[in-house]
Coordinates of C-alpha atoms in Angstrom, one line a residue:
Chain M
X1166 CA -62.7 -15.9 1.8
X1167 CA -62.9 -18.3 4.4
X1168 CA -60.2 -21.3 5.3
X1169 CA -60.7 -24.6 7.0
X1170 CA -58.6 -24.7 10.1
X1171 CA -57.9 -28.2 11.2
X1172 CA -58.5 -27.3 15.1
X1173 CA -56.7 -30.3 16.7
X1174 CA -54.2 -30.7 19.4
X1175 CA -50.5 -29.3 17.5
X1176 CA -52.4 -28.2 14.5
X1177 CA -53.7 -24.7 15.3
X1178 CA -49.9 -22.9 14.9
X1179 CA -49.7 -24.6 12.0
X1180 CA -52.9 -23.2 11.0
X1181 CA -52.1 -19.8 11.6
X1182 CA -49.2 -20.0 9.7
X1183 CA -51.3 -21.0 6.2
X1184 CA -53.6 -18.6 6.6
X1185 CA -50.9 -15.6 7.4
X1186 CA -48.9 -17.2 4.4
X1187 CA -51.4 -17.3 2.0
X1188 CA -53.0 -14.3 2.8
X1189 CA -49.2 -12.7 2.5
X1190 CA -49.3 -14.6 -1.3
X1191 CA -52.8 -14.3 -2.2
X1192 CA -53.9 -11.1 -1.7
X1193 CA -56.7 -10.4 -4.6
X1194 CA -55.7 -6.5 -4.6
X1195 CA -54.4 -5.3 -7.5
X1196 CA -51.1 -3.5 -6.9
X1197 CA -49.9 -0.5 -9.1
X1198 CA -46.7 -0.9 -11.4
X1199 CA -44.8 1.8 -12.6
X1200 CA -44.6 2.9 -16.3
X1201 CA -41.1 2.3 -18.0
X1202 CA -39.5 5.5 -19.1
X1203 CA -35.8 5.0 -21.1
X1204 CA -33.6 2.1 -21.1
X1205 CA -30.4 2.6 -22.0
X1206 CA -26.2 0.9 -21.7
X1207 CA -24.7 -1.6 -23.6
X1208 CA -22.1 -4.4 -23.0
X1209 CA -18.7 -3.6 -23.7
X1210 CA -15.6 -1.9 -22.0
X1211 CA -15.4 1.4 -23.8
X1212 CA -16.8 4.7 -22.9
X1213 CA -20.3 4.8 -22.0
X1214 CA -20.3 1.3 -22.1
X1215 CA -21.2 -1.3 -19.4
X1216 CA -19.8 -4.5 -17.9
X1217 CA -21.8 -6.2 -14.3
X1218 CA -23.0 -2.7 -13.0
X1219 CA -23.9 -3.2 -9.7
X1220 CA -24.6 0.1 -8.2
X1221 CA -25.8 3.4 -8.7
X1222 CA -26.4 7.0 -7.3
X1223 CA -28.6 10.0 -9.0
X1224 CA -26.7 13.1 -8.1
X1225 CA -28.9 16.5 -6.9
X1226 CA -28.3 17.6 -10.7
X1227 CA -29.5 14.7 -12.1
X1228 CA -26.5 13.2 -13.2
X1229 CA -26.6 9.0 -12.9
X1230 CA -23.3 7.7 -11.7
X1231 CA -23.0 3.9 -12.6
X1232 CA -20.8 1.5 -10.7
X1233 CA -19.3 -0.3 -13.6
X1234 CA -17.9 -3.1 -11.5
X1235 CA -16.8 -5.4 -14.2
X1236 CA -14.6 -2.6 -16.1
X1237 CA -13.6 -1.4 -12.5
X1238 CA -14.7 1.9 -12.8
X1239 CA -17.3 4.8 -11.9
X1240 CA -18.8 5.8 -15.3
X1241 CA -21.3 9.1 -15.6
X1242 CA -24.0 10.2 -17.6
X1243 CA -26.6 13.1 -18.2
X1244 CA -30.2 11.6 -16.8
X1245 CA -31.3 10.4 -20.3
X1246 CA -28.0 8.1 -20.5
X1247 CA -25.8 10.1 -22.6
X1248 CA -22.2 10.0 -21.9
X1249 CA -20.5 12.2 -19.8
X1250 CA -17.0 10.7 -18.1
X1251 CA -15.3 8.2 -16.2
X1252 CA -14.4 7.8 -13.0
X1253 CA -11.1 5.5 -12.2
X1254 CA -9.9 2.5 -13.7
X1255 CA -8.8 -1.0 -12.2
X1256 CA -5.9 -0.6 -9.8
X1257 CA -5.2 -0.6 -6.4
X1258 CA -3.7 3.2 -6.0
X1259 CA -5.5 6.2 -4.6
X1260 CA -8.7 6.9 -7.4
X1261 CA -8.5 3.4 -8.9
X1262 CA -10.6 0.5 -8.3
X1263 CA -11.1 -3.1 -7.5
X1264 CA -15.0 -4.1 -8.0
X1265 CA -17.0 -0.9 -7.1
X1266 CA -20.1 -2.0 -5.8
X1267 CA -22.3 0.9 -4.5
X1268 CA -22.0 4.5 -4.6
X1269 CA -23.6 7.5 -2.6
X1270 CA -23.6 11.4 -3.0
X1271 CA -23.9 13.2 -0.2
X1272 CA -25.5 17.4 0.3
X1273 CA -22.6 18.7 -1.5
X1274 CA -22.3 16.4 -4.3
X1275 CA -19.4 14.5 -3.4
X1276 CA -19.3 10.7 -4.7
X1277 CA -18.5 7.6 -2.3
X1278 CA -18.0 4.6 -3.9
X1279 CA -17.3 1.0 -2.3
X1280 CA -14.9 -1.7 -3.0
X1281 CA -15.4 -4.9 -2.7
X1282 CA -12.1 -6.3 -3.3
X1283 CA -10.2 -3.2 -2.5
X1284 CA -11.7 -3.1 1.1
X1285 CA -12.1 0.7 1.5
X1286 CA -14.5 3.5 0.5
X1287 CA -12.6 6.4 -1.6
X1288 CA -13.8 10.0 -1.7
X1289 CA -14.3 11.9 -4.9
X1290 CA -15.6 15.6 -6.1
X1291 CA -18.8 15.2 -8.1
X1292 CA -16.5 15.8 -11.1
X1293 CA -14.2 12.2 -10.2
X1294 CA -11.2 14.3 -8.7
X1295 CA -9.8 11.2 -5.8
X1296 CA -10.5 13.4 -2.5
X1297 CA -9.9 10.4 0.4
X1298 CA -10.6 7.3 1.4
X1299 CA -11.5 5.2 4.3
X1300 CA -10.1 1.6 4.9
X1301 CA -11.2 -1.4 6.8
X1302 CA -9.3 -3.6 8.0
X1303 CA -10.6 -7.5 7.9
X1304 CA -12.9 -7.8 10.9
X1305 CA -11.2 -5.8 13.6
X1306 CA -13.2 -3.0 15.2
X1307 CA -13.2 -0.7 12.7
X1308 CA -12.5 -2.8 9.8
X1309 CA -14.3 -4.1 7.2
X1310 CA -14.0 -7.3 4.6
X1311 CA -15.6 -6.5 1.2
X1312 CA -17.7 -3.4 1.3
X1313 CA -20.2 -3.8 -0.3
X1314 CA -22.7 -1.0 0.3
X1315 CA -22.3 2.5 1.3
X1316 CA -24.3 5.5 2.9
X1317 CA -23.9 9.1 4.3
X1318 CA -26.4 9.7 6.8
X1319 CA -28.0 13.1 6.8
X1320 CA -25.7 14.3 10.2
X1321 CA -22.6 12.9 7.7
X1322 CA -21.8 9.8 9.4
X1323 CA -20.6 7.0 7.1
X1324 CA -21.9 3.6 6.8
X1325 CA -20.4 0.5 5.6
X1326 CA -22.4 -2.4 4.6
X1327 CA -19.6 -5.0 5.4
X1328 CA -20.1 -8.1 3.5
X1329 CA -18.5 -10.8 4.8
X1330 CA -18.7 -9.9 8.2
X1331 CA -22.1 -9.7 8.4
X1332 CA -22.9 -6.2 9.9
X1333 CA -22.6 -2.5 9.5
X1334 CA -19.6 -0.6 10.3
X1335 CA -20.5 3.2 10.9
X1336 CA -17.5 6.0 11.2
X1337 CA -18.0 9.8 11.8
X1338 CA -17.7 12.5 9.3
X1339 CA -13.5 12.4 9.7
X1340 CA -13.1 9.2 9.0
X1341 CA -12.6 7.6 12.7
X1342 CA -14.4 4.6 13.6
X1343 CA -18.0 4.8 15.7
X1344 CA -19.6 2.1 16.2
X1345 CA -20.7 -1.6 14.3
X1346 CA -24.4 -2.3 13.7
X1347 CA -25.8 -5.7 13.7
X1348 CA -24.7 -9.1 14.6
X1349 CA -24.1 -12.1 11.8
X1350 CA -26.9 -14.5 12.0
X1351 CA -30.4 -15.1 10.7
X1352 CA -33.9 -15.3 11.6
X1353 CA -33.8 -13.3 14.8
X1354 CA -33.9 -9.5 14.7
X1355 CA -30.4 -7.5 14.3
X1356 CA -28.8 -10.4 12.1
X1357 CA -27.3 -9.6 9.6
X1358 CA -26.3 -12.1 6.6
X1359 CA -24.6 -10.5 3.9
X1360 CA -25.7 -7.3 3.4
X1361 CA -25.1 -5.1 0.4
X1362 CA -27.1 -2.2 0.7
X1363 CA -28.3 0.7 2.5
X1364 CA -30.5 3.5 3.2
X1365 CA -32.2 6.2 5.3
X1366 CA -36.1 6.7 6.3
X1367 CA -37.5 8.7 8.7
X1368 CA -34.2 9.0 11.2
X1369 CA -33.9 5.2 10.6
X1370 CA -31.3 3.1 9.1
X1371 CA -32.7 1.2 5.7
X1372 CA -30.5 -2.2 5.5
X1373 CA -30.7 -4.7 2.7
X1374 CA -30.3 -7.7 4.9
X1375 CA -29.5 -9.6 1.5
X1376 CA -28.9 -13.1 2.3
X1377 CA -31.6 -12.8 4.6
X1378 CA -34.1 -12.3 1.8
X1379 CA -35.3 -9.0 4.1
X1380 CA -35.1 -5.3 4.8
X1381 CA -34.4 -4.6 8.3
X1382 CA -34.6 -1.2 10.3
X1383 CA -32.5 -0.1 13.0
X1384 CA -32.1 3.4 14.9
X1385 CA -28.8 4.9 14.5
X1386 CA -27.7 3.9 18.0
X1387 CA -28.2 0.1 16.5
X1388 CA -31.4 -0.9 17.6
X1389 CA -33.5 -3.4 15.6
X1390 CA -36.9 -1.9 15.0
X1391 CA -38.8 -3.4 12.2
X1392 CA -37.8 -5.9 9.5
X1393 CA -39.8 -7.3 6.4
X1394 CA -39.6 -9.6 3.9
X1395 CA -41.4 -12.9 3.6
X1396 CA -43.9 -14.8 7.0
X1397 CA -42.8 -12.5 9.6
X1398 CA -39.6 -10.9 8.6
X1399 CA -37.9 -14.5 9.6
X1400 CA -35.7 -14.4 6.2
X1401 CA -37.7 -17.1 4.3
X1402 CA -37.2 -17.1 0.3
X1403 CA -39.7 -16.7 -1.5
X1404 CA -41.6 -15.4 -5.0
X1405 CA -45.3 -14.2 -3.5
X1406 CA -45.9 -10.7 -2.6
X1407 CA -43.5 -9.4 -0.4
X1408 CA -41.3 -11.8 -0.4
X1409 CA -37.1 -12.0 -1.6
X1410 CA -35.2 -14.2 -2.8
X1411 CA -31.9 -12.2 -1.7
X1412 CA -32.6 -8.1 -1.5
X1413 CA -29.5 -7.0 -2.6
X1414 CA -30.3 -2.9 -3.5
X1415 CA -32.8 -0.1 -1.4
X1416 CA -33.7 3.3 -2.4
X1417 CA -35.9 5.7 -0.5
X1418 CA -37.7 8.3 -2.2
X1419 CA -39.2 11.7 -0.9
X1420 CA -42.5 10.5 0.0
X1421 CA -40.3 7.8 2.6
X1422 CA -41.0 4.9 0.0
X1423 CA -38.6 2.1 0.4
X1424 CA -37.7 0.2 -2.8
X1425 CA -36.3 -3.1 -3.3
X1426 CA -34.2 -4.8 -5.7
X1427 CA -35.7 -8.3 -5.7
X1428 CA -32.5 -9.9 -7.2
X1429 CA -33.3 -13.6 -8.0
X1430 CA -37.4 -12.3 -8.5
X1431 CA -36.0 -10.0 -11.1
X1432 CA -38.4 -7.2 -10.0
X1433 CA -38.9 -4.4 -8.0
X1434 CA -41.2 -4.4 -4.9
X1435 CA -42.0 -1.2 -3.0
X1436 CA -43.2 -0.7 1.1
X1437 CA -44.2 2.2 3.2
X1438 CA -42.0 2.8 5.7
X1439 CA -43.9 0.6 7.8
X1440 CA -43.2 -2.4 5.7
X1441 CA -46.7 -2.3 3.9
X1442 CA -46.1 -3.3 0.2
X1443 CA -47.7 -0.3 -2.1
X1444 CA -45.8 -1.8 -5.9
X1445 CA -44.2 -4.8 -7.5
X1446 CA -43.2 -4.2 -11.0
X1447 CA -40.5 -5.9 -13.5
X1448 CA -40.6 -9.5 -14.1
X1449 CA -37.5 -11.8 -15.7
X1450 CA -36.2 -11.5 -19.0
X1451 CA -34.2 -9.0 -21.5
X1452 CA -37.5 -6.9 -22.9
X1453 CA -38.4 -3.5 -22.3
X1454 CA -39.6 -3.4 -18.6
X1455 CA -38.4 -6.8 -17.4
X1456 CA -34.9 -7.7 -15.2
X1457 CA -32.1 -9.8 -15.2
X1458 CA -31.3 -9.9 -11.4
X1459 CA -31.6 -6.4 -10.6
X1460 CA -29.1 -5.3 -8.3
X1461 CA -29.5 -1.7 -6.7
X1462 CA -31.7 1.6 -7.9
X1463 CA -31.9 4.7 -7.0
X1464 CA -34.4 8.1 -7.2
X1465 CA -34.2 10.6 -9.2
X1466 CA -34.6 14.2 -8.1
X1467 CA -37.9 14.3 -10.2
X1468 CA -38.9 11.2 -9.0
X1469 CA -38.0 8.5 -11.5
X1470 CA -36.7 5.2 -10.7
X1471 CA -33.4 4.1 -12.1
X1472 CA -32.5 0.3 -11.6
X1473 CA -29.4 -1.6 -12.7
X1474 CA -30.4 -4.4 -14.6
X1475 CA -26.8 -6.3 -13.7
X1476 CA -27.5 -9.4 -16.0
X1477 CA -28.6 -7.3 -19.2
X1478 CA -25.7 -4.7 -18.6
X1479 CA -27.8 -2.0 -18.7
X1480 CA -30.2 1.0 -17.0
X1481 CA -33.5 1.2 -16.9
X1482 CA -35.8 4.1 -15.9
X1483 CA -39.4 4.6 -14.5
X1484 CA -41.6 6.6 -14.0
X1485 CA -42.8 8.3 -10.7
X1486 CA -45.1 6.3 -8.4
X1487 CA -48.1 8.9 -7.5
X1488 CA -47.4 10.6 -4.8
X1489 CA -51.2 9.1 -3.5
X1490 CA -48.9 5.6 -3.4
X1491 CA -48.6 5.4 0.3
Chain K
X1207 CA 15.1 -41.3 -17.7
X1208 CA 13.4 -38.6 -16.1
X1209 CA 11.9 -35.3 -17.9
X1210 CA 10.8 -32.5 -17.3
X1211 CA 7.1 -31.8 -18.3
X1212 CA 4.3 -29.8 -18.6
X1213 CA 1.4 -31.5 -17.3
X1214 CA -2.6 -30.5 -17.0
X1215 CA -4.0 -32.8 -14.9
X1216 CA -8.0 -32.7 -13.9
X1217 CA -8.5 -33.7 -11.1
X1218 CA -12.2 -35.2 -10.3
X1219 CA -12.0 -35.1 -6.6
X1220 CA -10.6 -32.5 -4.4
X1221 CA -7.6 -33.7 -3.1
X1222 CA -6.9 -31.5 0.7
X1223 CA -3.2 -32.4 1.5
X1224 CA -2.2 -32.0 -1.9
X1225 CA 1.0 -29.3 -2.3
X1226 CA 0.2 -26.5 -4.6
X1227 CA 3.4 -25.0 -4.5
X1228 CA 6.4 -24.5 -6.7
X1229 CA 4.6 -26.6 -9.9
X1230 CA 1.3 -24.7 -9.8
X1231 CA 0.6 -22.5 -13.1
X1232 CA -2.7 -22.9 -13.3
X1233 CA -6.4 -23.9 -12.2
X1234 CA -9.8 -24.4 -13.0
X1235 CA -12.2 -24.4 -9.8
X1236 CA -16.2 -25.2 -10.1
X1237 CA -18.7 -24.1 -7.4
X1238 CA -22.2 -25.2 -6.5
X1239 CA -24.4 -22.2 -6.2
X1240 CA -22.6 -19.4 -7.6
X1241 CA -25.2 -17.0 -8.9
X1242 CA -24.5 -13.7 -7.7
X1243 CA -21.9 -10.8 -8.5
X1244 CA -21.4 -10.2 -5.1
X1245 CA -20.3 -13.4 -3.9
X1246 CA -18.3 -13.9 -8.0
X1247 CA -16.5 -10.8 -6.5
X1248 CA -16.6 -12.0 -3.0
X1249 CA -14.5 -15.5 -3.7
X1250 CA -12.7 -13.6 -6.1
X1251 CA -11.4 -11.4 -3.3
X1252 CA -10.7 -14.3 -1.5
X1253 CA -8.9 -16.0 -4.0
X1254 CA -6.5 -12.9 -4.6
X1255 CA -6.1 -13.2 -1.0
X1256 CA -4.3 -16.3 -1.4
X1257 CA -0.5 -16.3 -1.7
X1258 CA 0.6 -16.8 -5.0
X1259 CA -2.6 -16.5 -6.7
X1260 CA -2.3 -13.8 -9.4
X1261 CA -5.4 -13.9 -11.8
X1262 CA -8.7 -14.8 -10.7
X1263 CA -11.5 -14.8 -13.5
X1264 CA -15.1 -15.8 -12.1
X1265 CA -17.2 -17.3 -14.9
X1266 CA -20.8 -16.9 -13.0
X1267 CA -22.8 -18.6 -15.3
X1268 CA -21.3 -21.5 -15.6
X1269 CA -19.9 -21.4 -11.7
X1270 CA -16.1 -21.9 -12.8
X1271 CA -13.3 -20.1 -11.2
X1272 CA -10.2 -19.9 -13.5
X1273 CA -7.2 -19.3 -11.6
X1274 CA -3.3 -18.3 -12.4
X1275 CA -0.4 -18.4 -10.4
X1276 CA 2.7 -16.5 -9.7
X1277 CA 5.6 -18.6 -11.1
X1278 CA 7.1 -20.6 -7.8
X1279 CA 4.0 -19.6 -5.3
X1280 CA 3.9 -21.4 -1.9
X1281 CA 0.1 -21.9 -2.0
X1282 CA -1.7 -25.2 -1.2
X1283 CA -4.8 -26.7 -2.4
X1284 CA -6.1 -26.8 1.0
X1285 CA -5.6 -23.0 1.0
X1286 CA -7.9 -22.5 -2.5
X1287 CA -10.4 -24.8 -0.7
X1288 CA -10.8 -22.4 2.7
X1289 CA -10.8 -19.1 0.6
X1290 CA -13.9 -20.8 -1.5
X1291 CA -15.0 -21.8 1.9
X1292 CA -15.0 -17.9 3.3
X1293 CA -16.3 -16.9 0.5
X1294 CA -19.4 -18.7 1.6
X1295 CA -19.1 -21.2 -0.9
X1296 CA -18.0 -25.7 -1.0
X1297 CA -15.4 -26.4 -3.7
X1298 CA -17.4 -28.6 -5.8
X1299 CA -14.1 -29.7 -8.7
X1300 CA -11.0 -28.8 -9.4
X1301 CA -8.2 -28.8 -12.2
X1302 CA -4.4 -28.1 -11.9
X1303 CA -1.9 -27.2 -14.9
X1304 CA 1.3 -27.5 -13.0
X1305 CA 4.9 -28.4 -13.9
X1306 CA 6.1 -32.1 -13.0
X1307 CA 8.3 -35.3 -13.5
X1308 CA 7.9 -38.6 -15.3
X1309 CA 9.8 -41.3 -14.0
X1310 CA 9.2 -45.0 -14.7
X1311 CA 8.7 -46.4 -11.3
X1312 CA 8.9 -50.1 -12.1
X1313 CA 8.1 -52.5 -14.8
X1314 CA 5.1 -51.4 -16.7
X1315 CA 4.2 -48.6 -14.1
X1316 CA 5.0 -44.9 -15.2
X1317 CA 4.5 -42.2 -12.4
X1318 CA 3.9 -38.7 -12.8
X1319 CA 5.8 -36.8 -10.2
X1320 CA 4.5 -33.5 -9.6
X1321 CA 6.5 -32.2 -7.0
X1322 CA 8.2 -33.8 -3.8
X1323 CA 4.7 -35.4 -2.3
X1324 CA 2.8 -34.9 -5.1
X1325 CA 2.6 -38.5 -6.6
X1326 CA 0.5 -40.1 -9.3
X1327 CA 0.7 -43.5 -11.2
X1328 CA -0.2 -43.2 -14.6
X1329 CA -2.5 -45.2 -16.0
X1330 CA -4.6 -45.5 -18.8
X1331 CA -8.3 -47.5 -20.1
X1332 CA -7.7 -50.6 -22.3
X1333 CA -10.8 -52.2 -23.2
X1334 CA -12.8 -50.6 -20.3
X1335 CA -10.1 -51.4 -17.8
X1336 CA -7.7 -49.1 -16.3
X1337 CA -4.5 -50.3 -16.5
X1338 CA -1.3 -48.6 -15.9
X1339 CA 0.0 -47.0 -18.5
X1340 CA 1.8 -49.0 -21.4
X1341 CA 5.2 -48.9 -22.7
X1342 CA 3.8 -47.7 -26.2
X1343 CA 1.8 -45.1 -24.3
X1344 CA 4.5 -43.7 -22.9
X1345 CA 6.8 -43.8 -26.3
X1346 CA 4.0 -41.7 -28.1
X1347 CA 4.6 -39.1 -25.1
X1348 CA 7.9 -39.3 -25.6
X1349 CA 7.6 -39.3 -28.8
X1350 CA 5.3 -36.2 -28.9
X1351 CA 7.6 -34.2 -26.6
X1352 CA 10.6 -35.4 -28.5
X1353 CA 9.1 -33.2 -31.8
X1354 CA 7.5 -30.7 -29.8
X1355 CA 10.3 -28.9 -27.7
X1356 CA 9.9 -28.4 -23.9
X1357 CA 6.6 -29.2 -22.9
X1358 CA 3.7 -31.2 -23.2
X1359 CA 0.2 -31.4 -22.1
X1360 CA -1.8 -35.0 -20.7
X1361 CA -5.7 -34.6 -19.4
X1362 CA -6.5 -36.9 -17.1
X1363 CA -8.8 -37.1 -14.2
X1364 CA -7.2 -38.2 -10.9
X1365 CA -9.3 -40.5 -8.4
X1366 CA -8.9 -41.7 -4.8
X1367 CA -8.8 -45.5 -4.6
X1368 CA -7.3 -47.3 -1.5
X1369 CA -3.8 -46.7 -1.8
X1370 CA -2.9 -43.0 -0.8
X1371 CA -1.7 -41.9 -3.7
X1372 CA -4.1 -40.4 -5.9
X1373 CA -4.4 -42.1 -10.2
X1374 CA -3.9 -39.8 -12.5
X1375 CA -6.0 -41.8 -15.6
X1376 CA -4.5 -40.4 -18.9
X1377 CA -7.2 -39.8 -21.6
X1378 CA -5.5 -37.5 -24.3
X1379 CA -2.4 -35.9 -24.4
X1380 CA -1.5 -33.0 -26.4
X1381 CA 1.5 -31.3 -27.2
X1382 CA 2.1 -27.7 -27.2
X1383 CA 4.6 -24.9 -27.6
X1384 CA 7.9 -25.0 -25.4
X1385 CA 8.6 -21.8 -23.2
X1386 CA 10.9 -20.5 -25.7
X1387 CA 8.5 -21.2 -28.7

C-alpha cells in the first residue's frame, strides 16, 4: 500500500506519524483468537458466588483463586469452577479483608493477596490459613497507598504495584523494604501512572502501566527497558491494534507470552516479549466469549487462559494459544 | 421559635468553606469519570480516610458516592472535596442530610441554620420567582413536624448568588419518622 506524504517544510514528522499510526491500526494480517473453553460465576454474595472480582491466580494444582473484591474475600475453586472454599471476609484484622485486588502464588503454593483499602499484602497457606502480612505505609519509603497489584519474583522478592503513588515498591523475601521502581508521570520511559498489575518475563519486570494505557519493562535493578502500547509506547488511548485504553491486568505464559487485559477495549491482546502483538480476542458485551471490562487473567498450568470478566461477575476460560504463536 | 430539625438539603454547587461537622448524617457525592473499580475503591479508600466518614458506597455506574457519618464527626466539606481530589477525581455535585435550626430571621424571611456558620435563607418558587419562603410555607412545615414527631425532611437545592450566604430553595418537604419512632 502506498501513502501520499505531503513533503513540505513542518509536514514530514507529521507524515511519519500517519503512516506509523495507521500501519499500527491497519495492518491487513489476520491475527489468531483463542477458542472459548468454560464460563462460569454468578452475581451474588454467597458461596461460590461473585461480586466485582478483580483479580486472580491459577495455583500449580490448578486450583483458580478469585479475588472477590466486592464481597471482600478470596474465594477458591477446582479448574472447571466448582466450589471449593473461601478465603477471609471484610474486616480489618489479621486474615480479613478490605477490597482484595490481585493475588499471586508463589513455588510452594502460598497465596498473596493485595488490599486496596487495607494498604498491606497478607500471607496465606494454599489452604487460606492467615500466615503474615506486609504493610505500607502512605508514601514513605517503604510504604505504599492502595496496593493494587502483587508479585513474587522467582528469587522471592515481593512487589507492590502501589496505586496511588505511582510506582512499584519491592521488599525482600522477609518482609524488609528494598527498593521503589518507577517514577509517577507519563509519556516518558519509567512513569508510572496508576499501575495495578504485574509480572515476570525473561528476568524482567512485566508492569501494567494502567493509566498509561501501556505495558512497560524494567530490569529488576529498576531500569526502563522496553514499553508498548499505542504510537511508540507514549501512553496514547486508543481501540486499533495494540493499543489500551487503561491495561489494568498481565499474565505471562510458559512460552514468555505477555497478555493483557484491555479494560475499557473489553478484550484481550497478546505480545511477544518484545512487544510484537501475536492475539486480540474478546470484544464487549455479556455473550459467550465477549468482556465487560476485563480486569486481570491468569495461565493455567495446562495452558488455558482465565480472565475476570469484572462487569459480568464472572470467569471465563480459553483455550491454549499454539505454542507456534510467537 | 426555633426547632430543631432534620433537614436534607441538595446542594447544586459545591460549597468549599462550608462546616461539615457536628450536623452531618449524610451525603450523596457525584463524580465525572468514574468508570473503574480500581479508582470506585481508590476514592472509597479515601473517603474512609476522612474523619468521621463511616460508610462509603460507590455506585460506579451511575458515578455517585453515597456517604454516612459518625454521629458528631469534625469533617468538612472541603475535606470530602481533597479526598475525591487524591483519589484522582473533581467533585462534580454534592448533597448533605444534616441536622439544623429554623429560625425566622425577619419579617417574611425564614432561615435554615445548619450549624454555627452554616447559614441558608429559605426560599421558595412562586409563579416562576423565587421568593423567600412564605408564612403559610412555613406553617405546613410546622404543621407537618407538629404531627410527625422529631424530625422532618425539606429538598432543596442551594445556589451561590452575590450575598455569601448560600439559598437553600425549598421544593418539597417530607416528613418522616422521629429518632424514637
Amino acid at each position: 500500500m502506498r501513502i501520499w506524504i505531503p513533503v513540505r517544510t513542518g509536514s514530514v514528522i507529521g507524515g511519519l506519524v500517519v503512516v506509523i499510526a495507521l500501519s499500527a491500526a491497519c495492518s491487513p494480517r489476520t491475527l489468531p483468537g483463542s477458542e472459548l473453553f468454560a464460563v462460569w460465576g454468578i452475581s451474588g454474595s454467597g458461596p461460590g458466588e461473585l461480586s466485582q472480582p478483580i483479580g486472580i491466580a491459577i495455583g500449580t494444582d490448578g486450583s483458580v483463586f478469585v479475588a472477590d473484591a466486592g464481597n471482600h474475600r478470596v474465594q477458591v475453586f477446582d479448574s472447571d469452577g466448582g466450589f471449593l472454599r473461601t478465603i477471609g471476609d471484610r474486616g480489618k484484622e489479621l486474615g480479613f479483608f478490605r477490597r482484595p485486588m490481585d493475588l499471586d502464588i508463589d513455588s510452594q503454593g502460598r497465596l498473596y493477596v493485595a488490599e486496596h483499602g487495607g494498604d498491606r499484602v497478607q500471607v496465606f497457606t494454599h489452604e487460606g490459613e492467615f500466615l503474615r502480612e506486609v504493610r505500607g505505609d502512605g508514601s514513605v519509603a517503604g510504604g505504599f497507598d492502595a496496593a493494587a497489584g502483587v508479585l513474587v519474583s522467582p528469587s522471592g522478592e515481593l512487589y507492590v504495584a502501589d496505586f496511588y503513588n505511582n510506582r512499584v515498591v519491592v521488599f525482600e523475601m522477609d518482609g524488609v523494604f528494598s527498593r521503589v521502581i518507577g517514577t509517577p508521570g507519563r509519556v516518558f520511559p519509567g512513569r508510572l501512572h496508576y499501575p495495578t498489575d504485574l509480572d515476570w518475563v525473561d528476568g524482567r519486570l512485566v508492569v501494567a502501566d494502567a493509566y498509561n494505557n501501556r505495558i512497560q519493562l524494567f530490569t529488576p535493578a529498576g531500569e526502563a527497558v522496553a514499553r508498548w502500547g499505542g504510537l511508540l509506547g507514549l501512553g496514547i488511548p486508543g481501540s486499533g491494534r495494540g493499543s489500551f485504553r487503561v491495561a489494568t491486568g498481565v499474565a505471562v505464559d510458559s512460552p514468555n507470552r505477555i497478555y493483557v487485559a484491555d479494560f475499557e477495549n473489553h478484550r484481550i491482546q497478546v505480545f511477544s516479549s518484545d512487544g510484537r502483538l501475536l492475539s486480540i480476542f474478546g470484544s464487549q458485551g455479556d455473550g459467550p466469549g465477549e468482556f465487560e471490562r476485563p480486569t486481570d487473567l491468569d495461565i493455567g498450568p495446562d495452558g488455558r487462559i482465565f480472565v475476570v470478566d469484572y462487569g459480568n461477575d464472572r470467569i471465563q476460560v480459553f483455550e491454549p494459544l499454539p505454542d507456534s504463536l510467537r | 421559635m426555633t426547632r430543631t430539625r432534620l433537614l436534607a438539603i441538595s446542594i447544586g454547587l459545591l460549597l468549599y468553606t462550608m462546616p461539615a461537622n457536628a450536623g452531618f448524617l449524610s451525603a450523596q457525592l457525584s463524580v465525572n469519570g468514574l468508570t473503574c473499580p480500581f479508582c470506585a475503591f481508590g476514592i472509597e479508600k479515601k473517603l474512609l480516610e476522612v474523619p468521621g466518614v463511616r460508610e462509603v458506597e460507590v455506585f460506579l455506574d451511575e458515578g455517585r458516592i453515597a456517604l454516612t457519618f459518625e454521629r458528631g464527626t469534625e469533617a468538612t466539606v472541603k475535606q470530602l472535596e481533597e479526598a475525591v481530589r487524591k483519589a484522582g477525581f473533581e467533585l462534580a455535585g454534592l448533597s448533605i442530610e444534616t441536622s439544623g435550626e429554623i429560625k425566622r430571621a425577619g419579617e417574611g424571611d425564614v432561615r435554615l441554620v445548619a450549624h454555627p456558620g452554616m447559614v441558608f435563607r429559605l426560599t421558595e418558587m412562586v409563579d416562576r420567582r423565587e421568593q423567600p419562603v412564605s408564612a403559610e410555607t412555613l406553617r405546613r412545615i410546622q404543621k407537618t413536624r407538629a404531627s410527625n414527631g422529631e424530625s422532618l425532611v425539606v429538598r432543596g437545592a442551594v445556589s451561590e448568588r452575590d450575598s455569601r450566604e448560600p439559598l437553600l430553595v425549598i421544593r418539597e418537604s417530607e416528613p418522616v419518622p422521629g429518632p424514637g419512632n
